[in-house]
Backbone as JSON, one array per atom type, in Angstrom:
{
  "sequence": "KARRDQINAQIRALRDLLPLPEGERPRLSYLHVMALACIYTRKGACLRPGPTRGAPMELLGGPELADLVASL",
  "N": [[-23.07, 12.91, 2.6], [-21.88, 12.19, 4.7], [-20.83, 9.82, 4.63], [-19.26, 10.16, 2.57], [-17.26, 11.63, 4.11], [-16.44, 9.68, 5.73], [-15.19, 7.74, 4.05], [-12.93, 9.91, 3.01], [-11.99, 10.31, 5.94], [-10.59, 7.63, 6.39], [-8.85, 7.32, 4.08], [-7.04, 9.54, 4.63], [-6.24, 7.84, 7.0], [-4.84, 5.92, 5.67], [-2.9, 6.84, 3.84], [-1.28, 8.07, 6.43], [-0.4, 5.62, 7.02], [1.7, 4.71, 4.99], [5.09, 4.49, 3.94], [6.39, 6.93, 3.68], [8.76, 9.9, 4.05], [7.68, 12.17, 6.96], [7.15, 15.16, 5.54], [6.64, 14.87, 3.37], [3.9, 13.49, 3.16], [1.74, 14.87, 4.09], [1.3, 16.27, 1.48], [0.35, 14.7, -0.77], [-2.42, 13.85, -2.73], [-5.65, 12.33, -2.86], [-5.75, 10.7, -4.64], [-2.99, 10.09, -5.22], [-2.44, 8.55, -2.99], [-3.83, 6.68, -2.93], [-3.28, 5.57, -5.12], [-0.35, 4.56, -4.2], [-0.84, 3.02, -2.09], [-1.87, 1.03, -3.34], [0.45, 0.29, -5.02], [2.33, -0.39, -2.94], [1.11, -2.53, -1.68], [0.67, -4.51, -3.78], [3.3, -4.9, -4.22], [4.39, -6.13, -1.83], [2.63, -8.35, -1.75], [3.52, -9.6, -3.9], [5.77, -10.4, -3.55], [8.81, -11.63, -1.76], [11.37, -11.49, 0.45], [14.77, -12.25, -0.41], [16.63, -15.16, -0.19], [19.14, -14.81, 1.06], [20.05, -11.69, 3.44], [19.65, -8.61, 2.03], [19.66, -10.04, -0.25], [18.33, -9.7, -3.76], [14.42, -9.02, -3.92], [12.13, -11.95, -4.51], [9.58, -13.46, -7.1], [6.93, -15.03, -5.55], [5.64, -18.27, -5.89], [3.87, -20.99, -6.91], [2.56, -22.32, -4.33], [2.31, -20.91, -2.55], [1.43, -18.61, -4.35], [-0.85, -19.54, -5.18], [-2.53, -19.82, -2.61], [-2.55, -16.79, -2.47], [-3.98, -15.71, -4.33], [-6.4, -17.43, -3.81], [-7.25, -16.23, -1.55], [-7.91, -13.57, -2.08]],
  "CA": [[-22.31, 13.85, 3.15], [-21.44, 10.96, 5.88], [-20.06, 8.64, 3.98], [-17.83, 10.99, 1.99], [-16.29, 11.95, 5.16], [-15.99, 8.41, 6.05], [-14.1, 7.51, 2.8], [-11.5, 10.72, 3.44], [-10.87, 9.71, 7.05], [-9.97, 6.14, 5.82], [-8.07, 7.9, 3.17], [-5.91, 10.39, 5.42], [-5.62, 6.94, 8.18], [-3.91, 5.16, 4.83], [-1.81, 8.05, 3.96], [-0.27, 8.04, 7.39], [0.59, 4.56, 7.13], [2.62, 4.78, 4.05], [6.26, 4.57, 4.12], [6.99, 8.29, 3.46], [8.85, 10.98, 4.62], [6.59, 12.99, 7.28], [6.96, 16.0, 4.9], [5.57, 14.22, 2.11], [2.87, 13.11, 3.3], [0.41, 16.03, 3.48], [1.37, 16.79, -0.15], [-0.02, 13.75, -1.7], [-3.55, 13.8, -3.35], [-6.17, 11.32, -2.43], [-5.32, 9.39, -5.87], [-1.71, 9.3, -4.91], [-2.5, 7.67, -1.94], [-4.69, 5.15, -3.45], [-1.96, 4.48, -6.31], [0.86, 4.25, -3.84], [-1.42, 2.06, -1.22], [-1.71, -0.46, -4.1], [1.76, -0.6, -5.3], [3.0, -1.05, -1.81], [0.86, -3.98, -1.28], [1.02, -5.37, -4.87], [4.87, -5.38, -4.06], [3.94, -7.24, -0.13], [1.84, -9.84, -1.87], [3.64, -10.7, -5.29], [7.43, -10.09, -3.48], [9.19, -12.02, -0.57], [13.07, -11.4, 0.92], [15.58, -13.28, -0.75], [17.16, -15.86, 0.81], [20.26, -13.69, 1.96], [20.01, -10.76, 3.35], [20.58, -8.15, 0.93], [19.32, -10.46, -1.62], [16.93, -9.13, -4.29], [13.26, -9.87, -3.84], [11.79, -12.8, -5.62], [8.25, -13.76, -6.93], [5.98, -15.8, -5.09], [5.45, -19.27, -6.94], [3.48, -22.11, -6.54], [1.6, -23.0, -3.53], [1.9, -19.16, -1.88], [0.93, -17.54, -5.26], [-2.43, -20.02, -5.19], [-3.34, -19.16, -1.73], [-2.83, -15.42, -2.32], [-5.33, -15.74, -5.34], [-7.75, -17.91, -2.8], [-7.57, -15.26, -0.32], [-8.02, -12.11, -2.95]],
  "C": [[-21.2, 12.67, 4.44], [-20.71, 10.15, 5.5], [-19.08, 9.39, 2.98], [-16.58, 10.92, 3.21], [-15.73, 10.62, 5.55], [-14.58, 8.14, 5.58], [-12.94, 8.48, 3.14], [-11.26, 10.73, 4.3], [-10.03, 8.62, 6.97], [-8.69, 6.58, 4.94], [-6.78, 8.35, 3.66], [-5.48, 8.88, 6.26], [-4.67, 5.95, 6.79], [-3.11, 5.65, 4.64], [-0.64, 8.14, 5.21], [0.66, 6.72, 7.75], [1.13, 3.78, 6.13], [4.0, 5.46, 4.51], [7.12, 5.83, 3.5], [7.61, 8.64, 4.22], [7.42, 12.02, 5.61], [6.11, 14.11, 6.32], [6.16, 15.57, 3.51], [4.58, 13.92, 2.32], [1.63, 13.56, 2.71], [0.42, 16.51, 2.17], [0.48, 16.07, -1.07], [-1.88, 13.8, -1.45], [-4.25, 12.55, -2.49], [-5.81, 10.26, -3.47], [-4.09, 9.36, -5.42], [-1.65, 8.41, -3.72], [-2.69, 6.42, -2.19], [-3.64, 4.71, -4.43], [-1.02, 4.34, -5.5], [0.62, 3.03, -2.5], [-1.32, 0.76, -2.41], [-0.6, -0.88, -4.88], [2.52, -0.85, -4.37], [2.29, -2.45, -1.36], [0.88, -4.99, -2.66], [2.71, -5.93, -4.48], [4.85, -6.48, -2.64], [3.27, -8.44, -0.5], [2.78, -10.13, -2.98], [5.12, -11.13, -4.87], [7.56, -10.75, -2.55], [10.83, -11.75, -0.33], [13.24, -12.46, 0.14], [16.02, -13.94, 0.45], [18.0, -15.9, 1.79], [19.86, -12.61, 2.67], [20.83, -9.91, 2.73], [20.12, -8.83, -0.16], [18.2, -10.11, -1.95], [15.87, -9.88, -3.77], [13.0, -11.01, -4.78], [10.46, -12.72, -5.73], [7.85, -14.46, -6.32], [5.83, -16.84, -5.99], [4.61, -20.02, -6.23], [2.5, -22.05, -5.75], [1.36, -21.39, -2.74], [1.31, -18.4, -3.26], [-0.95, -18.03, -5.08], [-2.91, -19.07, -4.17], [-3.41, -17.94, -1.76], [-3.88, -15.5, -3.23], [-6.45, -16.49, -4.8], [-8.11, -16.8, -2.38], [-8.58, -14.14, -1.12], [-9.95, -12.86, -2.98]]
}
């Protein structure tokens, strides 16, 4: 039970870090929180901002991608 309580506390903390409106966060289930956290992590890890402001995101390539894979 203590381990489950610890996991639930971590999921609640993760939910509070998601860039969502305050009113939406309490309605998310634990599975939704985990899915959204994975999506935001993948987006942040695999994409980088374009060269100019407002430009579309670009996929990582070459050494950046190799460093990411090595760190995983």
